Each structure stands twice: as structure tokens, then as C-alpha cells.
Coordinates of C-alpha atoms and ligand atoms in Angstrom, one line a residue:
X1 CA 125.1 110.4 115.8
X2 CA 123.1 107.6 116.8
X3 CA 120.8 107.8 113.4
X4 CA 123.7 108.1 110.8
X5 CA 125.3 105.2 112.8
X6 CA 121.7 103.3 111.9
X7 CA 121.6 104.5 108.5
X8 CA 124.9 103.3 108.5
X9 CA 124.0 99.7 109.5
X10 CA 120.9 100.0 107.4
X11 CA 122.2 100.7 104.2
X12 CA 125.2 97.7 105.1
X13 CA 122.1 95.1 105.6
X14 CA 120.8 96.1 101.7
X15 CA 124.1 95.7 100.2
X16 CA 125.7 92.9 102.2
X17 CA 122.2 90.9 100.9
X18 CA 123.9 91.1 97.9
X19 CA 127.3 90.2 99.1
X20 CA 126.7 87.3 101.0
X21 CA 124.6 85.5 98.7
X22 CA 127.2 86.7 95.7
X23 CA 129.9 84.7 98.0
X24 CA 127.9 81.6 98.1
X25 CA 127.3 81.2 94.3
X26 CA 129.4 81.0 91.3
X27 CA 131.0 84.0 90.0
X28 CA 128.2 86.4 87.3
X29 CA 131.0 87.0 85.0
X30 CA 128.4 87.5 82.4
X31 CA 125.7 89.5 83.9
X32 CA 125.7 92.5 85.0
X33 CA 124.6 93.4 88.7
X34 CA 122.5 96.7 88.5
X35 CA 121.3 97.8 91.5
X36 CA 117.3 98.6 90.5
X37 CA 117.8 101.6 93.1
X38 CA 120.3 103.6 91.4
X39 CA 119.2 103.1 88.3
X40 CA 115.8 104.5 89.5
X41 CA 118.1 107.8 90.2
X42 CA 119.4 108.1 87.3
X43 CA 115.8 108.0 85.1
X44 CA 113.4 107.6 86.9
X45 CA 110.6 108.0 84.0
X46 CA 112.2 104.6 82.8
X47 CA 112.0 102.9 86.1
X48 CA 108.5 103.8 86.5
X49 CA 107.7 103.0 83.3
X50 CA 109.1 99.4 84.1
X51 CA 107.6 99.0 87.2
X52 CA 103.9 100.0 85.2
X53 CA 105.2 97.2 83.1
X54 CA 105.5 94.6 85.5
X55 CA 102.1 95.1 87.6
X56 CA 100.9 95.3 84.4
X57 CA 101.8 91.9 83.1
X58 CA 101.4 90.3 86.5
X59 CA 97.5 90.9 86.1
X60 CA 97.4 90.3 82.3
X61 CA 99.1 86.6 83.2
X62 CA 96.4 86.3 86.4
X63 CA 93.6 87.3 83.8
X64 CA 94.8 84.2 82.0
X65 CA 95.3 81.9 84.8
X66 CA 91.4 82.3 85.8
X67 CA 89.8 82.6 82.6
X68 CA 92.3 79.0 81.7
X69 CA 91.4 77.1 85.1
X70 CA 87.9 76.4 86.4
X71 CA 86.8 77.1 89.6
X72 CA 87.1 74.3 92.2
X73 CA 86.9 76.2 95.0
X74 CA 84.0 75.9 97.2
X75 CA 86.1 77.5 100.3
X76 CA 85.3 80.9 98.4
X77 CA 82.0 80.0 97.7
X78 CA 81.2 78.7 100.9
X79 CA 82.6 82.2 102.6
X80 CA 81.6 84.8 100.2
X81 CA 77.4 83.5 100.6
X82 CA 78.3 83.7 104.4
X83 CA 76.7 87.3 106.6
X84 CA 78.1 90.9 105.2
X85 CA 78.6 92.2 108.7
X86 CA 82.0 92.5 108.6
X87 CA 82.2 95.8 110.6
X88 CA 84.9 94.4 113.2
X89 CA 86.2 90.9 114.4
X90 CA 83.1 89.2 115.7
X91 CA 84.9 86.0 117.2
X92 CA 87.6 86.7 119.7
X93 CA 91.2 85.9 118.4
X94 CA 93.3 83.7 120.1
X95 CA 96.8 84.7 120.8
X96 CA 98.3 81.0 120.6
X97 CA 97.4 81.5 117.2
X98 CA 99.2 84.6 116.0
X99 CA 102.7 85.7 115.3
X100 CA 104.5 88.8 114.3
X101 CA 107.5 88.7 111.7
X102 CA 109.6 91.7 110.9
X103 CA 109.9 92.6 106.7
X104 CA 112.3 94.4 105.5
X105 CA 112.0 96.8 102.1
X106 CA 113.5 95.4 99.1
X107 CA 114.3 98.9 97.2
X108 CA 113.3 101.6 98.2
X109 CA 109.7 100.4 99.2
X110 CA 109.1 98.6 96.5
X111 CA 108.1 95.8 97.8
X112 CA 108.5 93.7 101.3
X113 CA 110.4 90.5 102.1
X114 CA 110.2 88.3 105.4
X115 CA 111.9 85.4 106.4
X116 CA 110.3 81.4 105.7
X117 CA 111.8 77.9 106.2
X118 CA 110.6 75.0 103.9
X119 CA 111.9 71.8 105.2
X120 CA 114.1 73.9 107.7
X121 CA 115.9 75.8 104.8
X122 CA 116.0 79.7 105.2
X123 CA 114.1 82.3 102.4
X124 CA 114.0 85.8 101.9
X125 CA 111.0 85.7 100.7
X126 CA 108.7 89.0 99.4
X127 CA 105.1 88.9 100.5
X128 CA 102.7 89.6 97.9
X129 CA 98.9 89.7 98.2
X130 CA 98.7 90.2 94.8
X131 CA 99.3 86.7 93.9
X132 CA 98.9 82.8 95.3
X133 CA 101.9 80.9 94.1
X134 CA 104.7 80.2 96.7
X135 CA 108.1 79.3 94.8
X136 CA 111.9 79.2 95.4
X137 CA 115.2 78.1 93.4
X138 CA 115.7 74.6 93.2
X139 CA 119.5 74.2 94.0
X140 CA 120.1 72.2 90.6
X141 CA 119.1 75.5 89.0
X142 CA 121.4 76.7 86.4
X143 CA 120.0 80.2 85.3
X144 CA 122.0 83.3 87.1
X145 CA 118.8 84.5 89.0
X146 CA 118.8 80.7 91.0
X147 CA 122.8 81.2 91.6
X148 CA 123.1 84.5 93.5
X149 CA 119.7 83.6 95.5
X150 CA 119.1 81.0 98.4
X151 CA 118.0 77.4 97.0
X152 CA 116.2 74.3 98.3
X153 CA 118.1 71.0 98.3
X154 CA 116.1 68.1 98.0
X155 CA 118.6 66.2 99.5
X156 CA 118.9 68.5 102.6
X157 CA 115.3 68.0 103.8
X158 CA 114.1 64.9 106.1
X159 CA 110.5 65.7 105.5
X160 CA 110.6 66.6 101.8
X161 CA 108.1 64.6 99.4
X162 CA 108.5 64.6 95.6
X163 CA 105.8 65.6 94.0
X164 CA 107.0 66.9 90.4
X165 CA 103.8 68.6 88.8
X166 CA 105.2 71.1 86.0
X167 CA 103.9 74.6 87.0
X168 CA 105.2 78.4 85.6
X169 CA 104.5 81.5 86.3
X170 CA 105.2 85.2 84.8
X171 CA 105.7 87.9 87.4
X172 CA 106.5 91.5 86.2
X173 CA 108.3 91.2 83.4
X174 CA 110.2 87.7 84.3
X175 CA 108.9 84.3 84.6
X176 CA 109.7 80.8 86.5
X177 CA 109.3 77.4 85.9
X178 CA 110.0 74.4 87.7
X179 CA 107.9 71.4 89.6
X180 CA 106.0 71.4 92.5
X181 CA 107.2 69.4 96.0
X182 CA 105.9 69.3 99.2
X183 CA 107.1 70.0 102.7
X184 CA 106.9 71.6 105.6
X185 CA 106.7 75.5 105.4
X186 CA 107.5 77.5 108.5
X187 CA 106.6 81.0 109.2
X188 CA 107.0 83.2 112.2
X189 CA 106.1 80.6 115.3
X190 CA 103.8 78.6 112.3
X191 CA 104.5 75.8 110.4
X192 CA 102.4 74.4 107.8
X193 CA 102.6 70.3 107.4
X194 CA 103.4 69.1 104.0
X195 CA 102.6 72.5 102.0
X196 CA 102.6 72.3 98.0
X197 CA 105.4 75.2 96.4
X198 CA 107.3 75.6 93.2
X199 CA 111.0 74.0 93.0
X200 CA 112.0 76.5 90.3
X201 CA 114.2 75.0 87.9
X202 CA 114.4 78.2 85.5
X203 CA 114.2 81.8 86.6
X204 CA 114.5 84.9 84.8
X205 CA 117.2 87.2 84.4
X206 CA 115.2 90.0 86.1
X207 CA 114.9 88.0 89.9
X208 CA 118.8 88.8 89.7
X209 CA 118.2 92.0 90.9
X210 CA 115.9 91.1 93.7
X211 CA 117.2 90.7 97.5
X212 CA 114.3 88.1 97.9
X213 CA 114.7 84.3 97.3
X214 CA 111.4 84.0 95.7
X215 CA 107.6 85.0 96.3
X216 CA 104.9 84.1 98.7
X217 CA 101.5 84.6 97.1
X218 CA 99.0 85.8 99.6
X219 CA 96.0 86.1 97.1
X220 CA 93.4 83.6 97.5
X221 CA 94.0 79.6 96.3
X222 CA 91.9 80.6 93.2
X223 CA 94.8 82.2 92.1
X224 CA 97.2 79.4 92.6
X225 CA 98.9 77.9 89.3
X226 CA 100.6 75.4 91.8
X227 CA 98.3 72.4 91.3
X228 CA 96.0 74.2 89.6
X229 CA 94.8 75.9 92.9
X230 CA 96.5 74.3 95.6
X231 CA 95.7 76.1 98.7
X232 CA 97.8 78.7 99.7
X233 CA 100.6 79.1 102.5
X234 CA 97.5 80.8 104.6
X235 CA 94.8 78.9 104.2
X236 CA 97.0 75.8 104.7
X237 CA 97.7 77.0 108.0
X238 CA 94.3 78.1 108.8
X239 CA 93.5 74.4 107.3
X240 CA 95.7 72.9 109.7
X241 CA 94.5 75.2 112.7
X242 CA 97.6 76.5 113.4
X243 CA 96.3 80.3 112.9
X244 CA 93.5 83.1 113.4
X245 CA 92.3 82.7 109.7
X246 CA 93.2 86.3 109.0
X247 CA 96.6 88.3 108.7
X248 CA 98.1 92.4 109.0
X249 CA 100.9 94.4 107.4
X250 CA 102.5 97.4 108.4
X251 CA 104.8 98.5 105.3
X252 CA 107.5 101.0 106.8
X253 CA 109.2 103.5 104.8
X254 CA 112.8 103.4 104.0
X255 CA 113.2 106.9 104.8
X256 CA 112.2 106.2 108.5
X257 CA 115.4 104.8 110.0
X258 CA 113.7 103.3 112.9
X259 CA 110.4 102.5 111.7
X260 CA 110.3 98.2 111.7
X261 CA 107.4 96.8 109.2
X262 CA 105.8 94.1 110.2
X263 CA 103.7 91.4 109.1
X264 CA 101.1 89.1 111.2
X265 CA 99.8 86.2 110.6
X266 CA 96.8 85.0 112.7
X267 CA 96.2 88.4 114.4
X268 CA 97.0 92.0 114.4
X269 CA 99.9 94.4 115.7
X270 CA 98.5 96.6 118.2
X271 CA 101.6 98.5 118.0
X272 CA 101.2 99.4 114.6
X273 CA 97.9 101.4 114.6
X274 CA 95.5 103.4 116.2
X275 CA 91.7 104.0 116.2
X276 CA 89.6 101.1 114.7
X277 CA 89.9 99.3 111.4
X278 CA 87.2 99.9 109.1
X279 CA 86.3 96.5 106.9
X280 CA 85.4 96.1 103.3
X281 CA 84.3 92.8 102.3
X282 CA 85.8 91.0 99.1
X283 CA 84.0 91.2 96.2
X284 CA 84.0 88.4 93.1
X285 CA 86.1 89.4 90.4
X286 CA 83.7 90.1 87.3
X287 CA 86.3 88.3 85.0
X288 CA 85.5 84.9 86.9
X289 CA 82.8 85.9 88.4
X290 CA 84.6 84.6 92.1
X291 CA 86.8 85.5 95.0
X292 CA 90.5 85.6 93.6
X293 CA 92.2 88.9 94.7
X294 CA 91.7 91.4 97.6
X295 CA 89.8 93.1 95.9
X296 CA 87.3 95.9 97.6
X297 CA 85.1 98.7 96.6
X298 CA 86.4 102.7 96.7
X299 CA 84.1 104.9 97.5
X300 CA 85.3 108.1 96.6
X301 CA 89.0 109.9 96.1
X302 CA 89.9 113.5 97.2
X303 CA 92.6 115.8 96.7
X304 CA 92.9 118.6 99.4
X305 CA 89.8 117.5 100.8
X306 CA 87.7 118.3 97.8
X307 CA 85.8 115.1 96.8
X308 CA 85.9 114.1 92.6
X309 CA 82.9 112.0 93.1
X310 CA 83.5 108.6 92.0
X311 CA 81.3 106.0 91.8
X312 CA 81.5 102.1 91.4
X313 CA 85.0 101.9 91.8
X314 CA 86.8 99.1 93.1
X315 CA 90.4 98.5 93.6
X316 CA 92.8 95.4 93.6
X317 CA 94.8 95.6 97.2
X318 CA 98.3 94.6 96.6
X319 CA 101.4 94.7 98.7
X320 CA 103.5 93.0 95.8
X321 CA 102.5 96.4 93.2
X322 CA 105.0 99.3 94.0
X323 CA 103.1 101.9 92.6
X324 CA 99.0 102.7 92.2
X325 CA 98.1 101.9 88.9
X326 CA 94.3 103.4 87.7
X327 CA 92.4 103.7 84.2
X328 CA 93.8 106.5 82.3
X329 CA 90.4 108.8 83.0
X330 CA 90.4 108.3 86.4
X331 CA 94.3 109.1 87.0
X332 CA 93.8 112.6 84.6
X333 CA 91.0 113.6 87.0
X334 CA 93.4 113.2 90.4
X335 CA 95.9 114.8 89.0
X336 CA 94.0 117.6 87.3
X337 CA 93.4 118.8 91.0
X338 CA 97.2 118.6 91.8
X339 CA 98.8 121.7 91.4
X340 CA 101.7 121.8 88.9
X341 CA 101.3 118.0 87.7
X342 CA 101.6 117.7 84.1
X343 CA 100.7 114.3 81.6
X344 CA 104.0 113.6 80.0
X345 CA 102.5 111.8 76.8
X346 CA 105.7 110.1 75.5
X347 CA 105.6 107.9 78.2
X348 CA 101.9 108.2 80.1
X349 CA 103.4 109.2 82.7
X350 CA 102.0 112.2 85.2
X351 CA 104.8 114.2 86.4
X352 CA 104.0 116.4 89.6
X353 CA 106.6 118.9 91.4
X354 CA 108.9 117.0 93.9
X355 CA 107.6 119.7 96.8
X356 CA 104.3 119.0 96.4
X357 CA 102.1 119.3 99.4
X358 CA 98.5 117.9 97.8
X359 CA 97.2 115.6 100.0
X360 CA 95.1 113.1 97.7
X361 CA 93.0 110.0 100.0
X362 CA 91.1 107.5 99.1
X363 CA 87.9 106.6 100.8
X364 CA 87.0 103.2 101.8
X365 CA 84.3 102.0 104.1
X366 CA 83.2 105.5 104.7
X367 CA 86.7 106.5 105.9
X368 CA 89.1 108.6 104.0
X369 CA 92.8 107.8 104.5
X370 CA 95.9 109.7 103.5
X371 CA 98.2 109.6 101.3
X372 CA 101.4 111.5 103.0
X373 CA 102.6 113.6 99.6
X374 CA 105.7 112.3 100.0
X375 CA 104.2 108.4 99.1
X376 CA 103.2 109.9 95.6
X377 CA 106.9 110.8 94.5
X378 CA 108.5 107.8 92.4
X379 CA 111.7 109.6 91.2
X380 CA 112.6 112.9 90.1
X381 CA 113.0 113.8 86.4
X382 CA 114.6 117.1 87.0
X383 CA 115.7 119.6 89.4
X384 CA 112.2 120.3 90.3
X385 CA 109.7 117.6 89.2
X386 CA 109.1 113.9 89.9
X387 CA 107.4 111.6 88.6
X388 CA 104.1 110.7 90.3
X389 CA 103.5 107.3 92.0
X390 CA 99.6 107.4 90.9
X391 CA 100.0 106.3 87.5
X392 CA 97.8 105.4 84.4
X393 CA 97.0 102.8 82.0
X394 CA 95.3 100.2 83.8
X395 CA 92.2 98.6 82.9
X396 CA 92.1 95.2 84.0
X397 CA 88.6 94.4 83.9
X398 CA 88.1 95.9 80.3
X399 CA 85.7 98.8 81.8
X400 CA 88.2 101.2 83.6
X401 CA 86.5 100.7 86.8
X402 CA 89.2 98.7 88.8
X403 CA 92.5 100.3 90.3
X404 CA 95.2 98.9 91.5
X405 CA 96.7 100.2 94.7
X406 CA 100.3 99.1 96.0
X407 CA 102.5 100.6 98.2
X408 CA 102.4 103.9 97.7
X409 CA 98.7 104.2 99.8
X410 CA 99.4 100.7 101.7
X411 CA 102.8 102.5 103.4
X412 CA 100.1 105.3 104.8
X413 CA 97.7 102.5 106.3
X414 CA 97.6 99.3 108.9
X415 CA 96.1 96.7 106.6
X416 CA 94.3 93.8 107.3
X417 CA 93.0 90.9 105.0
X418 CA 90.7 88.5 106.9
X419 CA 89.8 85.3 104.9
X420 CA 87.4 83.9 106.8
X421 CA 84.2 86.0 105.5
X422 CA 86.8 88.1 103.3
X423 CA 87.6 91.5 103.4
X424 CA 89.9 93.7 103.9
X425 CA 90.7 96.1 106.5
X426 CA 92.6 99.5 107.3
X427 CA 93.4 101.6 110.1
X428 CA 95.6 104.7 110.8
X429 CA 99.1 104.2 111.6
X430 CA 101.0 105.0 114.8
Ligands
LIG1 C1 78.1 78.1 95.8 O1 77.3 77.5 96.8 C2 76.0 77.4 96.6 C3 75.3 76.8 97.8 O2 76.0 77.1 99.0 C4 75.7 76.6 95.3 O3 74.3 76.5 95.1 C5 76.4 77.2 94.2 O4 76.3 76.3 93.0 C6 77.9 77.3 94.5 N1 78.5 78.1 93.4 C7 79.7 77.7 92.9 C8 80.2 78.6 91.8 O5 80.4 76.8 93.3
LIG2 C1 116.1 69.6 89.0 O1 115.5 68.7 89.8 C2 114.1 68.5 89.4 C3 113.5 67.5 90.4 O2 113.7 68.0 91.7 C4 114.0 68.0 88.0 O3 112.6 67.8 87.7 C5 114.6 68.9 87.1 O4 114.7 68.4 85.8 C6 116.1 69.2 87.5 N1 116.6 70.3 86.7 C7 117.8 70.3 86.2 C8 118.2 71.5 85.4 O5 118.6 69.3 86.4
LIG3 C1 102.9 76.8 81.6 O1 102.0 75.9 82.2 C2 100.8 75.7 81.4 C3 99.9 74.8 82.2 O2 100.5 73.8 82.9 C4 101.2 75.2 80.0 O3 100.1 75.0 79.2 C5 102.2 76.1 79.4 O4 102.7 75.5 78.1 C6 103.4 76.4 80.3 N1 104.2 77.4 79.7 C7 105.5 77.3 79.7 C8 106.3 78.5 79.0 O5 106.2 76.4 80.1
LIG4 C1 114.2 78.9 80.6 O1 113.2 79.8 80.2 C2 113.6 80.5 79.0 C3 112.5 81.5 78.7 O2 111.2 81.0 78.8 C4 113.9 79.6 77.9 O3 114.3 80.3 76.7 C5 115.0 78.6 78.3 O4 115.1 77.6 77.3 C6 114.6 77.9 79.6 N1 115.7 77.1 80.0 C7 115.6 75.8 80.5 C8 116.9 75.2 81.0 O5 114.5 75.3 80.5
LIG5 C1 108.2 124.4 95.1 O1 109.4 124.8 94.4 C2 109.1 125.8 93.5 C3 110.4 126.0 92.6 O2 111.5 125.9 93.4 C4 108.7 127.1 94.2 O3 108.4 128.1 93.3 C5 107.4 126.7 95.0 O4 107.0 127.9 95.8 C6 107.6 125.6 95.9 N1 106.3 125.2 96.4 C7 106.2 124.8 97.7 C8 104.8 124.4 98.1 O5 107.1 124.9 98.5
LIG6 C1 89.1 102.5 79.0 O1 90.2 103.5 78.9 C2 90.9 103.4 77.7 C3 92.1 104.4 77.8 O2 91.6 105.7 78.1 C4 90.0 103.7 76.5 O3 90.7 103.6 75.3 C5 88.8 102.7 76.6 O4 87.9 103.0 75.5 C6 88.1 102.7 77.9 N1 87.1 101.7 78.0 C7 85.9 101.8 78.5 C8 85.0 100.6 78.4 O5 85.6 102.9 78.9

């Protein structure tokens, strides 16, 4: 009783997101409002294919961001020539300087959204360590995507300062444009003083869709087209002090009713794991040769326990990616030890049976975690066969030796990215 009351009450949060902001902006006579989700029901080999797409052209666009812009940042630098040891937290964290926030799934784990203020306006706002811009509509926005969304108003703000540098970006297959301002940006108990973000003046048709306002970029300020690498939401509040210069993520499931994610800034949720967290520094990105993403070596993956012995892998951590995207080579090998799963070539696609009970992990810092079968489903395609959430085509650093792993593992795993000697961290879940 009590749990279809809370599905119930779930399911009326996701669709009233939709409502409410609907109510606040003119009518979308012209466009029409499909609902990602069902659409992922009804062919799922197309929404897969769409959400390859988008990861996809998110990294092709950051490809061009570095290779365009030149480094300038000697916080990286000055970090990444620091000690290796990053076996555990050496200094002791202070609890004035962390704070928990609740996220909610946008989809059906697609991706995660948490709440923000910017010049004490409210933001959905999905959290994305995959990239380093932070942007939301501007309220004289005119496209439909700015309409049906929250929007900044200039004129609302008491501690807003103009700034008005042009910046775009292109996420998945959409894009945003606008110019930059500058106030203060508030998250959890935090609050970063005059913080550089994107006023989007014009916003694709594809952020219609999306229960979140706009995006928070979590990579590092290499990354950040803002200013040609402002720093970042994070680093300006480890800047300013306000924070333990690291922050944790536990991404729930939406098939566990009562299971809250969470995000931390400045610490870690107890709650959310057990056992210790096992660190892997950052390593440079061989296309700038510097720190940009979270990006760690793999040691090895295994499917039902039985290693496939690879070597000098490395893999792109990315809570804004809702699938795992690897080089073709490396996803035929995974799923050759997956019984059933078959290569559908039309679309690249590996399609595995919906019951499946395989068990593939990926090993990092010596530790193998999970991957709960259930994670590796993105859709069925028939009565009996979905297709799988491990999917191929990427090769982002032109030798097929980087993978890109979203959701699908990060839902299994407590993750932690520390910034001050970078790396990245995972322990079990609760
Ligand atoms: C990094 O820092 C070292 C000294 O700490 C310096 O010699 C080197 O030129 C710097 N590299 C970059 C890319 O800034
Ligand atoms: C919206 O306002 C910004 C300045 O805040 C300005 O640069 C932009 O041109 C305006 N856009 C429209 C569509 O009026
Ligand atoms: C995006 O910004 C870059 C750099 O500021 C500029 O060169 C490019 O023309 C812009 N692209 C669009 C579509 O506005
Ligand atoms: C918004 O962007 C689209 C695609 O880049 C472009 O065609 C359109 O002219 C832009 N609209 C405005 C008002 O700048
Ligand atoms: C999965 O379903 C197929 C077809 O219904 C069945 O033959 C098979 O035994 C099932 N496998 C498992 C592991 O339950
Ligand atoms: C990477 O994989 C693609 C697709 O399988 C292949 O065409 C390409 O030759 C590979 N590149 C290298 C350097 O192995």
C-alpha cells in the first residue's frame, strides 16, 4: 500500500515538472511535447541510438574546445606534479565545509538534476561531470526550450553584474548560446560570490524535453568555454574556501522507490556506502596533453568473474552520459562472454536477452565493482531481448583505448572526484 502510494507520488513529481513549468510559460502550440521516456518504450534501438549520438557529440565538441583554446591553467598543472599517493583522504575534512543535496532522475536514470540559486533564482539543474560550463535561460529568451524551463531575470537580481562575453556550447545533439554574467551561485548550504555562467539567449529544441533548467559542468575549468576557462562552480567555491575541495554522488535508481540520490559537495555521504573508497588519480588527456576530464585508468573488465585481460585502458567518468560507450573491439569482446547477446549491425547496437543474469565489472584501483545485470538493460526490442547499455562506437582519443562510462556502472558505485591532487574514487553502495 504504502509503496504504490510512493510510486504514486513519485511518478506525480516527474509529470507535474512538466506541468508546472508548462503553466508558467506561453502556450507550445507548435511543438510537440514527447516525453523522452515513452518514446524509449516504444523503440528503444532508436532511443539508444540517440542517446550514443549525444555522448558522442558532447566529446567530439569537447575535443574541439581543447584542441581551439590554450591551456592557461596552472591550477592543473600545479596539482597534477603534486605526490601520487592518493590511497585515501590524507587531510581531515571539515564538516563546516560540506553539504548534502538530494537529485532526482531525469528519465529513467538518464541523468541527475539538483536544485541551484544564482542571484537567489531557483534551477533544476542536471549535474554533469562530463562537462565545465554552467548555463541557464535568460528570461528574454524566445526559443521554446527557454519558455517551458525556469529563467534568470536580470532585473530580479540585486547582486547581478553584466558581463556580456558571447559563449555557446553543443550538448548531445542540441546547442546554446547566449552571454556570460556574473552572480552569486548557491548550492546546498554554499554559495559562490560573483560566479561566471551562461545567460542563454538561444537553446535548442531538444532541452524541451528535459525536466532540468540547464547544466552544471563539473569537469575541470579546462573544459570551460565560459571565458575561455573560467573556473568552475567547484573550484570557485573551493577558491573562495567555502568547501572541502572534493565532492560525492550517489545515483539512485528509478526502480527503487525509496532509494534518495544524493550529491555532496565538500565531503562524503556516509550513508551512501560501505567499505573504503579505492582512489585513482586523474590522468592528462593525451589530446591536450592536461587535466580536463575525470578521466582514470581501467585495469581490467570481467564477465562472470572470468577476466578478458585488458590493458592500458582508461575511461572518461561521467554522470552527464546515460549509457557506457567503449571502442567497437573492446565492446565485441564483453559481450562475446555474455550469453545470448547478439551485434545488431544496422544499427551497432549489442542486443542481449532482457533476463540476463551476466554479471560484467570493471576493475579499477585493484578493485572490481559490479555492474547489477539489471544496469546493462536500455530498452527492450522484443518480447525477449533488450538492448544493452554497454555500447560501441567510441573512440575519442583516435586509438580505441578510452571508454566512456555513465550511469549505467556509476548507479552500482559511491563515486567520489577529489580536485585537489585529482582523482577519482569509488566505493560499494549501501
Ligand atoms: C607546469 O609546472 C611546471 C613547474 O611546476 C612548469 O615547469 C611547466 O612549464 C608547467 N607546465 C604547463 C603546461 O604549464
Ligand atoms: C537578452 O539579453 C541579453 C543581455 O542580458 C542580450 O545580450 C541579448 O541580446 C538579449 N536577447 C534578446 C533575444 O533580446
Ligand atoms: C561559438 O563561439 C566560438 C568562440 O567564441 C565562435 O568562434 C563560434 O563562431 C561560435 N559559434 C556559434 C554557432 O555561435
Ligand atoms: C538560434 O540557433 C539556431 C541554430 O544554431 C539558429 O538557426 C537561430 O538563428 C538562432 N536564433 C537566434 C535568435 O539567434
Ligand atoms: C530467459 O528467457 C528465456 C526465454 O523465455 C528462457 O529460455 C531462459 O531460460 C531464461 N533465462 C534465464 C536465465 O532465466
Ligand atoms: C578503432 O576502431 C575503429 C572501429 O572498429 C577502427 O576502424 C579503427 O581502425 C581503430 N583504430 C585504431 C587506431 O585501432
Amino acid at each position: 500500500m504504502e509503496l504504490t502510494f510512493m510510486k504514486f507520488a513519485f511518478f506525480f513529481v516527474i509529470f507535474s515538472a512538466f506541468i508546472i513549468h508548462n503553466v508558467n510559460a506561453k502556450p507550445l502550440h507548435s511543438i510537440k511535447l514527447i516525453k523522452r521516456g515513452s518514446s524509449r518504450n516504444m523503440d528503444s534501438m532508436e532511443y539508444a541510438k540517440y542517446l550514443r549520438d549525444s555522448a558522442m557529440n558532447k566529446y567530439k565538441y569537447s575535443k574541439e574546445v581543447m584542441k581551439k583554446s590554450c591551456s592557461k591553467s596552472s591550477n592543473n598543472n600545479k596539482s597534477s606534479s603534486k605526490s601520487k599517493s592518493n590511497k585515501g583522504n590524507s587531510k581531515v575534512l571539515s564538516k563546516n565545509k560540506q553539504s548534502t543535496i538530494d537529485l532526482k532522475d531525469i528519465q529513467f536514470d538518464d541523468a541527475y538534476f539538483g536544485a541551484i540559486t544564482i542571484g537567489n533564482q531557483n534551477f533544476n539543474i542536471l549535474m554533469d561531470t562530463g562537462s565545465s560550463d554552467l548555463f541557464v535561460p535568460n528570461t528574454n529568451c524566445t526559443s521554446p526550450a527557454c519558455r517551458n524551463h525556469n529563467s534568470f531575470d536580470v532585473k530580479k537580481s540585486k547582486t547581478f553584474k553584466k558581463e556580456g562575453n558571447p559563449w555557446n556550447v553543443t550538448f548531445g545533439t542540441g546547442s546554446a548560446s547566449g552571454v556570460t554574467g556574473i552572480d552569486n551561485v548557491k548550492i546546498g548550504a554554499f554559495t559562490a560570490e560573483n560566479m561566471i555562467f551562461g545567460l542563454t539567449d538561444n537553446l535548442s529544441d531538444d532541452f524541451i524535453n528535459l525536466e532540468s533548467d540547464g547544466i552544471l559542468g563539473m569537469a575541470f575549468d579546462r573544459l570551460n568555454t565560459l571565458d575561455n576557462q573560467a573556473p568552475t562552480l567547484i573550484t570557485t567555491l573551493i577558491n573562495q574556501k567555502k568547501i572541502n575541495p572534493l565532492f560525492s554522488f550517489h545515483l539512485s535508481r528509478i526502480s527503487n522507490f525509496n532509494d534518495q540520490g544524493t550529491l555532496t559537495i565538500g565531503g562524503v555521504d556516509n550513508t551512501k556506502f560501505q567499505g573504503k573508497i579505492t582512489f585513482n588519480p586523474v590522468i592528462k588527456t593525451s589530446i591536450v596533453n592536461a587535466i580536463a576530464f575525470w578521466l582514470i585508468n581501467v585495469d581490467d573488465a570481467s564477465v562472470n568473474k572470468k577476466s578478458l585481460n585488458f590493458k592500458g585502458r582508461n575511461a572518461i567518468i561521467d554522470t552527464g552520459t546515460s549509457t557506457i560507450i567503449l571502442p567497437d573491439n573492446d565492446a565485441a569482446k564483453i559481450h562475446s562472454q555474455i550469453p545470448g547477446a547478439v551485434l545488431d549491425t544496422n544499427a551497432n547496437m549489442f542486443v542481449i536477452p532482457c533476463n540476463t543474469t551476466s554479471t560484467v565489472a570493471f576493475k579499477f584501483g585493484g578493485v572490481d565493482f559490479n555492474i547489477n545485470p539489471k544496469d546493462l538493460l536500455l530498452g527492450p526490442v522484443d518480447g525477449q531481448n533488450c538492448v544493452s547499455a554497454i555500447v560501441p562506437g567510441f573512440n575519442f582519443d583516435g586509438k580505441n583505448l578510452t571508454w566512456l562510462v555513465g550511469v549505467p556502472f556509476l548507479k552500482n558505485v559511491y563515486s567520489v572526484f577529489k580536485v585537489d591532487n585529482p582523482a577519482v574514487g569509488f566505493a560499494r553502495n549501501k
